Amino acid sequence: MTKALISVTGLDATGIIARVATRLSEMNINILDITQTILGGYFTMMMVVDLDGAHMDFAQIDEGLQPIRDEMKMTIHMQRMDIYEAMHRI
């Protein structure tokens, strides 16, 4: 299974989770785990997702999230989970 960690941060607004989850679903990406909170008016969310169902490469998936970045003025960062885990073993 190819997993990625996606972080979403920005000013809190209605519909952030729905917008991100809908876009991931459209790309056939399954959310495996999710946590979110609001800190001082700032929305923060971390998701572990399964990329195996997406029929596109990592860069295309990241590019597919760009409309949300633009529309909702959010910072969305995606990182391969294997790289993330390797960085934290060092």
PDB file of N, CA and C in Angstrom:
ATOM      1  N   MET A   1       0.859  -1.180   0.000  1.00  0.00           N
ATOM      2  CA  MET A   1       0.000   0.000   0.000  1.00  0.00           C
ATOM      3  C   MET A   1       0.903   1.241   0.000  1.00  0.00           C
ATOM      4  N   THR A   2       0.611   2.163  -0.877  1.00  0.00           N
ATOM      5  CA  THR A   2       1.335   3.426  -0.948  1.00  0.00           C
ATOM      6  C   THR A   2       0.565   4.473  -0.164  1.00  0.00           C
ATOM      7  N   LYS A   3       1.177   4.922   0.927  1.00  0.00           N
ATOM      8  CA  LYS A   3       0.512   5.889   1.799  1.00  0.00           C
ATOM      9  C   LYS A   3       1.184   7.248   1.693  1.00  0.00           C
ATOM     10  N   ALA A   4       0.398   8.283   1.994  1.00  0.00           N
ATOM     11  CA  ALA A   4       0.926   9.645   2.061  1.00  0.00           C
ATOM     12  C   ALA A   4       0.325  10.326   3.278  1.00  0.00           C
ATOM     13  N   LEU A   5       1.040  11.317   3.765  1.00  0.00           N
ATOM     14  CA  LEU A   5       0.571  12.163   4.851  1.00  0.00           C
ATOM     15  C   LEU A   5       0.217  13.513   4.249  1.00  0.00           C
ATOM     16  N   ILE A   6      -1.008  13.956   4.468  1.00  0.00           N
ATOM     17  CA  ILE A   6      -1.451  15.251   3.948  1.00  0.00           C
ATOM     18  C   ILE A   6      -1.770  16.147   5.130  1.00  0.00           C
ATOM     19  N   SER A   7      -1.172  17.341   5.137  1.00  0.00           N
ATOM     20  CA  SER A   7      -1.494  18.328   6.166  1.00  0.00           C
ATOM     21  C   SER A   7      -2.201  19.501   5.500  1.00  0.00           C
ATOM     22  N   VAL A   8      -3.201  20.025   6.195  1.00  0.00           N
ATOM     23  CA  VAL A   8      -3.998  21.149   5.696  1.00  0.00           C
ATOM     24  C   VAL A   8      -4.052  22.185   6.809  1.00  0.00           C
ATOM     25  N   THR A   9      -3.626  23.411   6.526  1.00  0.00           N
ATOM     26  CA  THR A   9      -3.671  24.477   7.527  1.00  0.00           C
ATOM     27  C   THR A   9      -4.140  25.779   6.885  1.00  0.00           C
ATOM     28  N   GLY A  10      -4.765  26.614   7.695  1.00  0.00           N
ATOM     29  CA  GLY A  10      -5.207  27.923   7.227  1.00  0.00           C
ATOM     30  C   GLY A  10      -6.280  28.461   8.150  1.00  0.00           C
ATOM     31  N   LEU A  11      -6.791  29.626   7.806  1.00  0.00           N
ATOM     32  CA  LEU A  11      -7.868  30.215   8.596  1.00  0.00           C
ATOM     33  C   LEU A  11      -9.082  29.298   8.569  1.00  0.00           C
ATOM     34  N   ASP A  12      -9.734  29.142   9.706  1.00  0.00           N
ATOM     35  CA  ASP A  12     -10.899  28.273   9.789  1.00  0.00           C
ATOM     36  C   ASP A  12     -12.031  28.813   8.916  1.00  0.00           C
ATOM     37  N   ALA A  13     -12.717  27.913   8.234  1.00  0.00           N
ATOM     38  CA  ALA A  13     -13.862  28.261   7.385  1.00  0.00           C
ATOM     39  C   ALA A  13     -14.756  27.035   7.279  1.00  0.00           C
ATOM     40  N   THR A  14     -15.982  27.246   6.947  1.00  0.00           N
ATOM     41  CA  THR A  14     -16.932  26.154   6.760  1.00  0.00           C
ATOM     42  C   THR A  14     -16.564  25.347   5.512  1.00  0.00           C
ATOM     43  N   GLY A  15     -16.594  24.018   5.639  1.00  0.00           N
ATOM     44  CA  GLY A  15     -16.471  23.151   4.473  1.00  0.00           C
ATOM     45  C   GLY A  15     -15.078  22.681   4.108  1.00  0.00           C
ATOM     46  N   ILE A  16     -14.074  22.963   4.933  1.00  0.00           N
ATOM     47  CA  ILE A  16     -12.712  22.558   4.571  1.00  0.00           C
ATOM     48  C   ILE A  16     -12.606  21.039   4.472  1.00  0.00           C
ATOM     49  N   ILE A  17     -13.056  20.342   5.498  1.00  0.00           N
ATOM     50  CA  ILE A  17     -12.959  18.876   5.494  1.00  0.00           C
ATOM     51  C   ILE A  17     -13.742  18.304   4.317  1.00  0.00           C
ATOM     52  N   ALA A  18     -14.945  18.807   4.099  1.00  0.00           N
ATOM     53  CA  ALA A  18     -15.776  18.321   2.993  1.00  0.00           C
ATOM     54  C   ALA A  18     -15.096  18.554   1.654  1.00  0.00           C
ATOM     55  N   ARG A  19     -14.519  19.718   1.470  1.00  0.00           N
ATOM     56  CA  ARG A  19     -13.882  20.050   0.183  1.00  0.00           C
ATOM     57  C   ARG A  19     -12.677  19.158  -0.093  1.00  0.00           C
ATOM     58  N   VAL A  20     -11.826  18.971   0.918  1.00  0.00           N
ATOM     59  CA  VAL A  20     -10.625  18.133   0.747  1.00  0.00           C
ATOM     60  C   VAL A  20     -11.037  16.670   0.546  1.00  0.00           C
ATOM     61  N   ALA A  21     -11.956  16.170   1.386  1.00  0.00           N
ATOM     62  CA  ALA A  21     -12.380  14.769   1.274  1.00  0.00           C
ATOM     63  C   ALA A  21     -13.050  14.492  -0.071  1.00  0.00           C
ATOM     64  N   THR A  22     -13.847  15.426  -0.551  1.00  0.00           N
ATOM     65  CA  THR A  22     -14.501  15.262  -1.850  1.00  0.00           C
ATOM     66  C   THR A  22     -13.468  15.185  -2.964  1.00  0.00           C
ATOM     67  N   ARG A  23     -12.481  16.068  -2.920  1.00  0.00           N
ATOM     68  CA  ARG A  23     -11.445  16.062  -3.976  1.00  0.00           C
ATOM     69  C   ARG A  23     -10.650  14.767  -3.939  1.00  0.00           C
ATOM     70  N   LEU A  24     -10.303  14.288  -2.750  1.00  0.00           N
ATOM     71  CA  LEU A  24      -9.584  13.018  -2.651  1.00  0.00           C
ATOM     72  C   LEU A  24     -10.429  11.877  -3.200  1.00  0.00           C
ATOM     73  N   SER A  25     -11.709  11.870  -2.888  1.00  0.00           N
ATOM     74  CA  SER A  25     -12.618  10.843  -3.405  1.00  0.00           C
ATOM     75  C   SER A  25     -12.678  10.880  -4.933  1.00  0.00           C
ATOM     76  N   GLU A  26     -12.720  12.079  -5.495  1.00  0.00           N
ATOM     77  CA  GLU A  26     -12.744  12.222  -6.956  1.00  0.00           C
ATOM     78  C   GLU A  26     -11.493  11.632  -7.600  1.00  0.00           C
ATOM     79  N   MET A  27     -10.383  11.633  -6.866  1.00  0.00           N
ATOM     80  CA  MET A  27      -9.131  11.070  -7.381  1.00  0.00           C
ATOM     81  C   MET A  27      -8.962   9.609  -6.956  1.00  0.00           C
ATOM     82  N   ASN A  28     -10.013   9.031  -6.350  1.00  0.00           N
ATOM     83  CA  ASN A  28     -10.021   7.635  -5.893  1.00  0.00           C
ATOM     84  C   ASN A  28      -8.945   7.377  -4.828  1.00  0.00           C
ATOM     85  N   ILE A  29      -8.798   8.328  -3.918  1.00  0.00           N
ATOM     86  CA  ILE A  29      -7.841   8.230  -2.814  1.00  0.00           C
ATOM     87  C   ILE A  29      -8.634   8.014  -1.532  1.00  0.00           C
ATOM     88  N   ASN A  30      -8.267   6.974  -0.794  1.00  0.00           N
ATOM     89  CA  ASN A  30      -8.972   6.607   0.426  1.00  0.00           C
ATOM     90  C   ASN A  30      -8.299   7.236   1.644  1.00  0.00           C
ATOM     91  N   ILE A  31      -9.086   7.850   2.519  1.00  0.00           N
ATOM     92  CA  ILE A  31      -8.573   8.397   3.774  1.00  0.00           C
ATOM     93  C   ILE A  31      -8.545   7.263   4.790  1.00  0.00           C
ATOM     94  N   LEU A  32      -7.343   6.972   5.314  1.00  0.00           N
ATOM     95  CA  LEU A  32      -7.172   5.891   6.276  1.00  0.00           C
ATOM     96  C   LEU A  32      -7.291   6.383   7.713  1.00  0.00           C
ATOM     97  N   ASP A  33      -6.819   7.592   7.966  1.00  0.00           N
ATOM     98  CA  ASP A  33      -6.864   8.169   9.313  1.00  0.00           C
ATOM     99  C   ASP A  33      -6.903   9.683   9.175  1.00  0.00           C
ATOM    100  N   ILE A  34      -7.576  10.330  10.105  1.00  0.00           N
ATOM    101  CA  ILE A  34      -7.728  11.784  10.014  1.00  0.00           C
ATOM    102  C   ILE A  34      -7.843  12.364  11.416  1.00  0.00           C
ATOM    103  N   THR A  35      -7.243  13.515  11.617  1.00  0.00           N
ATOM    104  CA  THR A  35      -7.414  14.276  12.841  1.00  0.00           C
ATOM    105  C   THR A  35      -7.452  15.744  12.462  1.00  0.00           C
ATOM    106  N   GLN A  36      -8.234  16.505  13.178  1.00  0.00           N
ATOM    107  CA  GLN A  36      -8.318  17.938  12.890  1.00  0.00           C
ATOM    108  C   GLN A  36      -8.623  18.680  14.172  1.00  0.00           C
ATOM    109  N   THR A  37      -8.203  19.929  14.207  1.00  0.00           N
ATOM    110  CA  THR A  37      -8.488  20.795  15.344  1.00  0.00           C
ATOM    111  C   THR A  37      -8.452  22.243  14.881  1.00  0.00           C
ATOM    112  N   ILE A  38      -8.930  23.104  15.727  1.00  0.00           N
ATOM    113  CA  ILE A  38      -8.869  24.536  15.459  1.00  0.00           C
ATOM    114  C   ILE A  38      -8.066  25.159  16.588  1.00  0.00           C
ATOM    115  N   LEU A  39      -7.005  25.865  16.231  1.00  0.00           N
ATOM    116  CA  LEU A  39      -6.116  26.502  17.193  1.00  0.00           C
ATOM    117  C   LEU A  39      -6.143  27.997  16.970  1.00  0.00           C
ATOM    118  N   GLY A  40      -6.771  28.740  17.866  1.00  0.00           N
ATOM    119  CA  GLY A  40      -6.785  30.196  17.759  1.00  0.00           C
ATOM    120  C   GLY A  40      -7.328  30.702  16.433  1.00  0.00           C
ATOM    121  N   GLY A  41      -8.365  30.046  15.914  1.00  0.00           N
ATOM    122  CA  GLY A  41      -8.961  30.475  14.648  1.00  0.00           C
ATOM    123  C   GLY A  41      -8.306  29.881  13.416  1.00  0.00           C
ATOM    124  N   TYR A  42      -7.255  29.070  13.615  1.00  0.00           N
ATOM    125  CA  TYR A  42      -6.585  28.409  12.499  1.00  0.00           C
ATOM    126  C   TYR A  42      -6.953  26.935  12.474  1.00  0.00           C
ATOM    127  N   PHE A  43      -7.364  26.481  11.315  1.00  0.00           N
ATOM    128  CA  PHE A  43      -7.742  25.096  11.096  1.00  0.00           C
ATOM    129  C   PHE A  43      -6.480  24.296  10.809  1.00  0.00           C
ATOM    130  N   THR A  44      -6.358  23.122  11.435  1.00  0.00           N
ATOM    131  CA  THR A  44      -5.245  22.212  11.144  1.00  0.00           C
ATOM    132  C   THR A  44      -5.805  20.801  10.996  1.00  0.00           C
ATOM    133  N   MET A  45      -5.351  20.088   9.984  1.00  0.00           N
ATOM    134  CA  MET A  45      -5.808  18.725   9.741  1.00  0.00           C
ATOM    135  C   MET A  45      -4.646  17.898   9.220  1.00  0.00           C
ATOM    136  N   MET A  46      -4.557  16.664   9.707  1.00  0.00           N
ATOM    137  CA  MET A  46      -3.575  15.700   9.221  1.00  0.00           C
ATOM    138  C   MET A  46      -4.346  14.466   8.785  1.00  0.00           C
ATOM    139  N   MET A  47      -3.964  13.937   7.627  1.00  0.00           N
ATOM    140  CA  MET A  47      -4.609  12.734   7.111  1.00  0.00           C
ATOM    141  C   MET A  47      -3.556  11.762   6.612  1.00  0.00           C
ATOM    142  N   VAL A  48      -3.779  10.494   6.852  1.00  0.00           N
ATOM    143  CA  VAL A  48      -3.003   9.440   6.212  1.00  0.00           C
ATOM    144  C   VAL A  48      -3.918   8.871   5.142  1.00  0.00           C
ATOM    145  N   VAL A  49      -3.423   8.830   3.915  1.00  0.00           N
ATOM    146  CA  VAL A  49      -4.250   8.385   2.790  1.00  0.00           C
ATOM    147  C   VAL A  49      -3.568   7.251   2.035  1.00  0.00           C
ATOM    148  N   ASP A  50      -4.378   6.450   1.359  1.00  0.00           N
ATOM    149  CA  ASP A  50      -3.916   5.351   0.509  1.00  0.00           C
ATOM    150  C   ASP A  50      -3.987   5.826  -0.935  1.00  0.00           C
ATOM    151  N   LEU A  51      -2.835   5.862  -1.602  1.00  0.00           N
ATOM    152  CA  LEU A  51      -2.763   6.378  -2.974  1.00  0.00           C
ATOM    153  C   LEU A  51      -2.929   5.292  -4.037  1.00  0.00           C
ATOM    154  N   ASP A  52      -3.025   4.025  -3.634  1.00  0.00           N
ATOM    155  CA  ASP A  52      -3.033   2.925  -4.611  1.00  0.00           C
ATOM    156  C   ASP A  52      -4.182   2.991  -5.612  1.00  0.00           C
ATOM    157  N   GLY A  53      -5.325   3.519  -5.232  1.00  0.00           N
ATOM    158  CA  GLY A  53      -6.468   3.580  -6.139  1.00  0.00           C
ATOM    159  C   GLY A  53      -6.388   4.703  -7.157  1.00  0.00           C
ATOM    160  N   ALA A  54      -5.521   5.675  -6.898  1.00  0.00           N
ATOM    161  CA  ALA A  54      -5.390   6.819  -7.815  1.00  0.00           C
ATOM    162  C   ALA A  54      -4.599   6.386  -9.044  1.00  0.00           C
ATOM    163  N   HIS A  55      -5.105   6.701 -10.203  1.00  0.00           N
ATOM    164  CA  HIS A  55      -4.414   6.331 -11.439  1.00  0.00           C
ATOM    165  C   HIS A  55      -3.643   7.525 -11.969  1.00  0.00           C
ATOM    166  N   MET A  56      -2.800   8.079 -11.077  1.00  0.00           N
ATOM    167  CA  MET A  56      -1.953   9.220 -11.425  1.00  0.00           C
ATOM    168  C   MET A  56      -0.744   9.178 -10.510  1.00  0.00           C
ATOM    169  N   ASP A  57       0.307   9.881 -10.904  1.00  0.00           N
ATOM    170  CA  ASP A  57       1.501   9.872 -10.071  1.00  0.00           C
ATOM    171  C   ASP A  57       1.379  10.907  -8.942  1.00  0.00           C
ATOM    172  N   PHE A  58       2.376  10.880  -8.052  1.00  0.00           N
ATOM    173  CA  PHE A  58       2.367  11.720  -6.864  1.00  0.00           C
ATOM    174  C   PHE A  58       2.235  13.201  -7.219  1.00  0.00           C
ATOM    175  N   ALA A  59       2.984  13.650  -8.207  1.00  0.00           N
ATOM    176  CA  ALA A  59       2.947  15.064  -8.617  1.00  0.00           C
ATOM    177  C   ALA A  59       1.570  15.456  -9.148  1.00  0.00           C
ATOM    178  N   GLN A  60       0.920  14.571  -9.890  1.00  0.00           N
ATOM    179  CA  GLN A  60      -0.415  14.863 -10.413  1.00  0.00           C
ATOM    180  C   GLN A  60      -1.453  14.945  -9.285  1.00  0.00           C
ATOM    181  N   ILE A  61      -1.293  14.097  -8.272  1.00  0.00           N
ATOM    182  CA  ILE A  61      -2.195  14.152  -7.124  1.00  0.00           C
ATOM    183  C   ILE A  61      -2.016  15.481  -6.400  1.00  0.00           C
ATOM    184  N   ASP A  62      -0.766  15.852  -6.155  1.00  0.00           N
ATOM    185  CA  ASP A  62      -0.482  17.128  -5.492  1.00  0.00           C
ATOM    186  C   ASP A  62      -1.051  18.289  -6.306  1.00  0.00           C
ATOM    187  N   GLU A  63      -0.890  18.232  -7.604  1.00  0.00           N
ATOM    188  CA  GLU A  63      -1.438  19.270  -8.492  1.00  0.00           C
ATOM    189  C   GLU A  63      -2.972  19.290  -8.431  1.00  0.00           C
ATOM    190  N   GLY A  64      -3.576  18.128  -8.244  1.00  0.00           N
ATOM    191  CA  GLY A  64      -5.033  18.028  -8.138  1.00  0.00           C
ATOM    192  C   GLY A  64      -5.592  18.721  -6.896  1.00  0.00           C
ATOM    193  N   LEU A  65      -4.736  18.949  -5.901  1.00  0.00           N
ATOM    194  CA  LEU A  65      -5.157  19.660  -4.687  1.00  0.00           C
ATOM    195  C   LEU A  65      -5.011  21.176  -4.813  1.00  0.00           C
ATOM    196  N   GLN A  66      -4.374  21.631  -5.881  1.00  0.00           N
ATOM    197  CA  GLN A  66      -4.116  23.064  -6.057  1.00  0.00           C
ATOM    198  C   GLN A  66      -5.384  23.922  -6.076  1.00  0.00           C
ATOM    199  N   PRO A  67      -6.459  23.490  -6.716  1.00  0.00           N
ATOM    200  CA  PRO A  67      -7.674  24.325  -6.688  1.00  0.00           C
ATOM    201  C   PRO A  67      -8.171  24.617  -5.266  1.00  0.00           C
ATOM    202  N   ILE A  68      -7.999  23.662  -4.351  1.00  0.00           N
ATOM    203  CA  ILE A  68      -8.412  23.901  -2.961  1.00  0.00           C
ATOM    204  C   ILE A  68      -7.482  24.921  -2.311  1.00  0.00           C
ATOM    205  N   ARG A  69      -6.190  24.777  -2.575  1.00  0.00           N
ATOM    206  CA  ARG A  69      -5.232  25.763  -2.047  1.00  0.00           C
ATOM    207  C   ARG A  69      -5.638  27.170  -2.480  1.00  0.00           C
ATOM    208  N   ASP A  70      -5.943  27.308  -3.759  1.00  0.00           N
ATOM    209  CA  ASP A  70      -6.290  28.617  -4.319  1.00  0.00           C
ATOM    210  C   ASP A  70      -7.643  29.123  -3.817  1.00  0.00           C
ATOM    211  N   GLU A  71      -8.644  28.260  -3.893  1.00  0.00           N
ATOM    212  CA  GLU A  71     -10.013  28.639  -3.562  1.00  0.00           C
ATOM    213  C   GLU A  71     -10.186  28.961  -2.078  1.00  0.00           C
ATOM    214  N   MET A  72      -9.590  28.136  -1.214  1.00  0.00           N
ATOM    215  CA  MET A  72      -9.811  28.287   0.220  1.00  0.00           C
ATOM    216  C   MET A  72      -8.640  28.960   0.937  1.00  0.00           C
ATOM    217  N   LYS A  73      -7.603  29.325   0.165  1.00  0.00           N
ATOM    218  CA  LYS A  73      -6.416  29.979   0.747  1.00  0.00           C
ATOM    219  C   LYS A  73      -5.807  29.115   1.859  1.00  0.00           C
ATOM    220  N   MET A  74      -5.680  27.812   1.581  1.00  0.00           N
ATOM    221  CA  MET A  74      -5.144  26.861   2.542  1.00  0.00           C
ATOM    222  C   MET A  74      -3.737  26.439   2.121  1.00  0.00           C
ATOM    223  N   THR A  75      -2.947  26.051   3.102  1.00  0.00           N
ATOM    224  CA  THR A  75      -1.663  25.413   2.828  1.00  0.00           C
ATOM    225  C   THR A  75      -1.904  23.915   2.897  1.00  0.00           C
ATOM    226  N   ILE A  76      -1.630  23.218   1.811  1.00  0.00           N
ATOM    227  CA  ILE A  76      -1.796  21.767   1.770  1.00  0.00           C
ATOM    228  C   ILE A  76      -0.465  21.167   1.357  1.00  0.00           C
ATOM    229  N   HIS A  77       0.066  20.323   2.233  1.00  0.00           N
ATOM    230  CA  HIS A  77       1.355  19.686   1.980  1.00  0.00           C
ATOM    231  C   HIS A  77       1.154  18.179   1.962  1.00  0.00           C
ATOM    232  N   MET A  78       1.692  17.528   0.954  1.00  0.00           N
ATOM    233  CA  MET A  78       1.584  16.076   0.842  1.00  0.00           C
ATOM    234  C   MET A  78       2.983  15.486   0.837  1.00  0.00           C
ATOM    235  N   GLN A  79       3.172  14.430   1.616  1.00  0.00           N
ATOM    236  CA  GLN A  79       4.475  13.779   1.716  1.00  0.00           C
ATOM    237  C   GLN A  79       4.285  12.272   1.715  1.00  0.00           C
ATOM    238  N   ARG A  80       5.166  11.585   1.017  1.00  0.00           N
ATOM    239  CA  ARG A  80       5.098  10.119   1.013  1.00  0.00           C
ATOM    240  C   ARG A  80       5.342   9.608   2.435  1.00  0.00           C
ATOM    241  N   MET A  81       4.519   8.691   2.883  1.00  0.00           N
ATOM    242  CA  MET A  81       4.613   8.185   4.248  1.00  0.00           C
ATOM    243  C   MET A  81       5.916   7.433   4.487  1.00  0.00           C
ATOM    244  N   ASP A  82       6.405   6.695   3.500  1.00  0.00           N
ATOM    245  CA  ASP A  82       7.658   5.967   3.693  1.00  0.00           C
ATOM    246  C   ASP A  82       8.820   6.932   3.921  1.00  0.00           C
ATOM    247  N   ILE A  83       8.829   8.062   3.227  1.00  0.00           N
ATOM    248  CA  ILE A  83       9.879   9.062   3.428  1.00  0.00           C
ATOM    249  C   ILE A  83       9.719   9.714   4.791  1.00  0.00           C
ATOM    250  N   TYR A  84       8.484  10.039   5.160  1.00  0.00           N
ATOM    251  CA  TYR A  84       8.210  10.634   6.465  1.00  0.00           C
ATOM    252  C   TYR A  84       8.694   9.716   7.593  1.00  0.00           C
ATOM    253  N   GLU A  85       8.365   8.438   7.488  1.00  0.00           N
ATOM    254  CA  GLU A  85       8.791   7.482   8.524  1.00  0.00           C
ATOM    255  C   GLU A  85      10.299   7.327   8.556  1.00  0.00           C
ATOM    256  N   ALA A  86      10.946   7.300   7.396  1.00  0.00           N
ATOM    257  CA  ALA A  86      12.410   7.182   7.345  1.00  0.00           C
ATOM    258  C   ALA A  86      13.083   8.394   7.991  1.00  0.00           C
ATOM    259  N   MET A  87      12.540   9.573   7.761  1.00  0.00           N
ATOM    260  CA  MET A  87      13.109  10.793   8.349  1.00  0.00           C
ATOM    261  C   MET A  87      13.056  10.752   9.873  1.00  0.00           C
ATOM    262  N   HIS A  88      12.043  10.117  10.410  1.00  0.00           N
ATOM    263  CA  HIS A  88      11.870  10.103  11.867  1.00  0.00           C
ATOM    264  C   HIS A  88      12.554   8.905  12.537  1.00  0.00           C
ATOM    265  N   ARG A  89      13.172   8.047  11.731  1.00  0.00           N
ATOM    266  CA  ARG A  89      13.968   6.946  12.293  1.00  0.00           C
ATOM    267  C   ARG A  89      15.412   7.382  12.468  1.00  0.00           C
ATOM    268  N   ILE A  90      15.811   8.440  11.791  1.00  0.00           N
ATOM    269  CA  ILE A  90      17.212   8.873  11.835  1.00  0.00           C
ATOM    270  C   ILE A  90      17.523   9.528  13.154  1.00  0.00           C
TER     271      ILE A  90
END
